[in-house]
XYZ file of C-alpha atoms in Angstrom:
306
model
C 84.821 168.621 86.307
C 87.174 166.643 84.130
C 90.829 166.708 85.076
C 93.051 167.420 82.028
C 95.339 164.598 81.091
C 99.046 165.269 81.699
C 101.069 166.069 78.638
C 103.873 163.604 78.167
C 107.280 165.136 77.518
C 108.945 163.956 74.346
C 112.653 163.939 73.755
C 113.916 165.950 70.793
C 114.952 163.865 67.785
C 118.453 162.481 68.192
C 121.121 163.888 65.907
C 122.867 161.186 63.868
C 126.581 161.106 64.662
C 129.451 160.931 62.206
C 133.067 159.839 62.514
C 135.198 161.579 59.904
C 138.324 160.287 58.167
C 139.935 163.306 56.504
C 142.563 162.699 53.854
C 145.847 164.383 53.012
C 146.359 166.735 50.079
C 147.893 170.074 51.064
C 145.753 173.054 50.060
C 143.265 170.676 48.464
C 142.414 169.637 52.011
C 140.757 173.013 52.535
C 137.770 171.315 50.900
C 137.387 169.461 54.224
C 136.112 172.719 55.736
C 133.221 172.853 53.286
C 132.445 169.173 53.914
C 132.340 169.652 57.695
C 130.127 172.723 57.417
C 127.715 170.956 55.067
C 127.461 167.880 57.295
C 126.596 170.053 60.277
C 124.169 172.155 58.235
C 122.311 168.950 57.354
C 121.940 167.925 60.992
C 124.856 165.560 61.563
C 126.924 165.812 64.740
C 130.614 165.053 64.310
C 131.716 162.796 67.173
C 135.243 161.821 66.120
C 137.877 162.776 63.561
C 140.986 161.013 62.298
C 143.117 162.968 59.854
C 146.298 162.663 57.835
C 148.347 165.732 56.933
C 145.973 168.554 55.933
C 143.113 166.380 57.184
C 144.778 166.409 60.616
C 145.157 170.187 60.504
C 141.534 170.916 59.545
C 140.179 168.136 61.769
C 142.217 169.203 64.785
C 141.181 172.831 64.464
C 137.530 171.782 64.172
C 137.901 169.553 67.236
C 139.206 172.618 69.091
C 136.075 174.549 68.114
C 137.928 177.127 66.012
C 137.173 176.068 62.438
C 135.289 179.293 61.625
C 138.256 181.358 62.842
C 140.669 179.381 60.674
C 138.303 179.474 57.668
C 138.049 183.267 57.792
C 141.822 183.633 58.181
C 142.838 181.258 55.387
C 140.156 182.652 53.053
C 141.772 186.077 53.292
C 145.266 184.877 52.292
C 146.795 186.183 49.074
C 149.816 184.681 47.300
C 152.230 187.002 49.081
C 150.699 186.156 52.477
C 151.325 182.460 51.819
C 154.961 183.143 50.919
C 155.457 185.140 54.114
C 154.535 182.060 56.137
C 157.360 180.012 54.582
C 160.571 179.801 56.650
C 163.130 178.339 54.270
C 165.993 176.170 55.473
C 168.663 173.985 53.895
C 169.155 171.567 56.770
C 167.194 169.094 58.833
C 165.686 167.030 56.023
C 163.303 169.583 54.550
C 163.189 172.874 52.670
C 160.763 174.492 55.132
C 161.102 174.605 58.922
C 157.357 174.855 59.470
C 157.791 176.849 62.690
C 156.298 180.057 61.301
C 153.035 178.541 60.070
C 152.545 176.452 63.233
C 153.343 179.480 65.420
C 150.803 181.536 63.506
C 148.137 178.862 63.907
C 148.875 178.500 67.619
C 148.290 182.223 68.080
C 145.150 182.125 65.955
C 143.537 178.981 67.361
C 145.240 178.382 70.699
C 146.938 175.149 71.680
C 145.293 172.505 73.864
C 145.900 168.908 74.797
C 144.211 166.457 72.435
C 142.745 164.497 75.345
C 140.958 167.661 76.531
C 139.183 168.309 73.216
C 135.367 168.038 73.223
C 135.436 165.306 70.585
C 137.775 162.406 69.854
C 140.654 163.420 67.576
C 143.598 161.486 66.143
C 146.407 162.747 63.943
C 147.962 160.068 61.760
C 151.737 160.312 61.300
C 154.581 158.073 60.178
C 157.680 157.160 62.169
C 160.095 157.478 59.238
C 162.944 155.540 60.879
C 160.840 152.543 61.922
C 158.574 152.674 58.872
C 155.446 152.553 61.023
C 152.134 154.351 61.089
C 151.554 156.152 64.405
C 148.241 157.491 65.752
C 148.615 160.533 68.026
C 145.601 160.946 70.304
C 147.278 162.565 73.313
C 149.582 165.510 73.890
C 149.685 169.060 72.478
C 147.367 169.462 69.493
C 149.780 171.425 67.313
C 152.666 169.040 67.964
C 150.492 166.322 66.428
C 149.406 168.557 63.540
C 152.985 169.667 62.835
C 154.128 166.043 62.661
C 151.292 165.028 60.353
C 151.980 167.811 57.811
C 155.721 167.099 57.566
C 155.782 166.277 53.835
C 159.095 164.467 53.177
C 161.781 166.772 51.696
C 159.394 169.770 51.908
C 158.755 170.195 55.666
C 161.365 169.107 58.175
C 160.391 166.008 60.189
C 158.965 166.740 63.634
C 160.624 165.139 66.658
C 158.325 163.728 69.345
C 159.665 161.517 72.164
C 162.845 160.814 70.197
C 160.992 159.761 67.036
C 161.239 161.508 63.656
C 157.648 161.857 62.517
C 156.461 162.798 59.028
C 153.302 163.164 56.940
C 150.670 160.527 57.768
C 149.645 160.420 54.123
C 152.859 158.569 53.359
C 151.284 155.315 54.602
C 147.635 156.176 55.231
C 146.294 159.049 53.085
C 142.649 158.524 54.174
C 142.709 157.056 57.713
C 139.645 154.793 57.663
C 139.801 151.986 60.228
C 137.275 150.010 62.302
C 138.545 151.925 65.359
C 136.828 155.206 64.480
C 133.802 153.448 62.960
C 132.814 152.354 66.473
C 132.570 155.935 67.751
C 129.544 157.093 65.702
C 126.494 156.041 63.722
C 128.203 156.590 60.381
C 131.757 156.645 59.103
C 132.346 159.277 56.427
C 135.643 159.450 54.545
C 136.787 162.486 52.580
C 139.468 162.081 49.926
C 140.844 165.001 47.915
C 143.051 162.700 45.845
C 140.350 161.128 43.733
C 140.537 160.284 40.048
C 141.638 163.267 37.962
C 138.610 164.359 35.968
C 136.508 167.318 34.975
C 134.720 168.800 38.023
C 131.001 169.534 38.310
C 129.503 171.539 35.406
C 129.597 175.326 35.790
C 125.772 175.735 35.930
C 125.614 173.601 39.089
C 128.297 175.719 40.723
C 126.637 178.988 39.690
C 123.302 177.826 41.067
C 124.693 176.817 44.444
C 127.444 179.274 45.300
C 126.616 182.368 47.315
C 128.893 185.102 48.628
C 130.041 188.508 47.523
C 129.181 189.965 44.090
C 131.322 188.384 41.397
C 132.111 185.337 43.527
C 130.271 182.939 41.222
C 132.313 184.248 38.306
C 135.525 183.656 40.237
C 134.477 180.097 41.052
C 133.603 179.595 37.382
C 137.041 180.864 36.403
C 138.568 178.503 38.956
C 136.647 175.575 37.502
C 137.763 176.491 33.980
C 141.406 176.340 35.070
C 140.888 172.701 36.012
C 139.495 171.633 32.656
C 142.093 169.535 30.848
C 141.175 170.670 27.323
C 139.421 174.012 27.487
C 142.291 176.385 28.006
C 144.377 178.563 25.719
C 147.386 178.773 27.991
C 151.006 178.811 26.884
C 152.671 175.685 25.528
C 153.368 172.915 28.076
C 156.505 173.398 30.109
C 158.738 170.987 31.942
C 157.788 170.762 35.645
C 160.309 171.803 38.294
C 161.716 169.395 40.873
C 159.179 170.225 43.601
C 156.296 170.106 41.138
C 157.403 166.724 39.840
C 157.819 165.402 43.389
C 154.335 166.671 44.223
C 152.807 164.963 41.190
C 154.554 161.711 42.055
C 153.375 161.814 45.685
C 149.812 162.675 44.613
C 149.762 159.647 42.325
C 151.180 157.313 44.973
C 148.812 158.552 47.650
C 145.793 158.315 45.338
C 146.543 154.656 44.633
C 147.277 153.892 48.283
C 144.032 155.618 49.309
C 142.082 153.493 46.842
C 143.543 150.307 48.331
C 142.839 151.441 51.889
C 139.266 152.419 51.095
C 138.608 149.062 49.442
C 139.876 147.279 52.574
C 137.944 149.483 55.038
C 134.881 150.738 53.211
C 133.228 153.791 54.829
C 129.471 154.309 54.966
C 129.910 157.347 52.735
C 132.894 158.397 50.613
C 133.086 162.039 49.566
C 135.741 162.249 46.869
C 137.165 165.218 44.989
C 139.483 165.066 41.953
C 143.172 165.381 42.680
C 143.627 167.872 39.824
C 141.373 170.511 41.392
C 144.425 172.412 42.729
C 148.077 172.056 43.573
C 148.948 171.262 47.207
C 150.355 174.781 47.706
C 147.515 176.974 46.398
C 146.250 178.106 49.797
C 145.372 181.501 48.325
C 142.438 179.737 46.576
C 140.874 178.781 49.889
C 137.393 180.154 49.216
C 136.978 178.201 45.977
C 138.310 174.978 47.500
C 136.079 175.260 50.562
C 133.079 175.820 48.320
C 133.953 172.836 46.136
C 134.067 170.674 49.268
C 130.673 171.965 50.340
C 129.118 171.283 46.931
C 130.603 167.785 46.701
C 129.370 166.936 50.199
C 125.893 168.216 49.344
C 125.839 166.122 46.185
C 127.069 162.987 47.980
C 124.570 163.364 50.833
C 121.702 163.864 48.387
C 122.399 160.456 46.824
C 123.315 158.595 50.011
C 120.900 155.743 50.883
C 121.277 156.023 54.675
C 120.947 152.845 56.647
């Protein structure tokens, strides 16, 4: 009687790992959520994240394992809900304290120490007095996030260990460095301050977007608002002070990001146009998340992996 040959055990295929550099951009950074979800849907495991400003917020929440909770919460926000999260002030170097939004996120997500997160996370901030970029990879997660979103003159600077820390996008809008490249197979950078241009054609969006009835029409309407020539809106108006400051910072950060990305080229750059939304339109979360997902899908489809 023949003895059956033993069956050799085979290891499951190894998931390719990704280190993410997530850029600044206010509400535009909600597109990072769609990018992260698409990367994971296509079989990539995220091993490390470095983020500036909104990139630090989304990246830190994902590192804490609560991105789905945050996505559902922010997707339900209306204009009035966003306004209720603003705690105005006229002192301390900013118009908004930022305590209310950070307190809300702490309750929603929970606060942990960065060094205890299941994946490597770094929030990029700027020491405004010393004019230096600072990488926070230890300490309370939401202290680091609060410092990285402190847009000068808008959010008050955050004090950590005697230093006044502000938005990391001021010096490094898309934090790509050799340091995080070493932590994964691929380095993927996501910039939401790309060249202002017309977004993807409406048929592509309609073909790809799912969701509740009428959602594709809403995304189409959102896309049409971004078109520079296809609208019959009122005559152009003069921008207010905050709007002008925002436009100026967007332009500066876009040019700085381009220089940084040319010096430290990622394996894959996922880039969205900076005119897809204003930095404060958090009530458009669902559309922005979906645009990030679609752009990631398009970039991955044309990526000649090594």
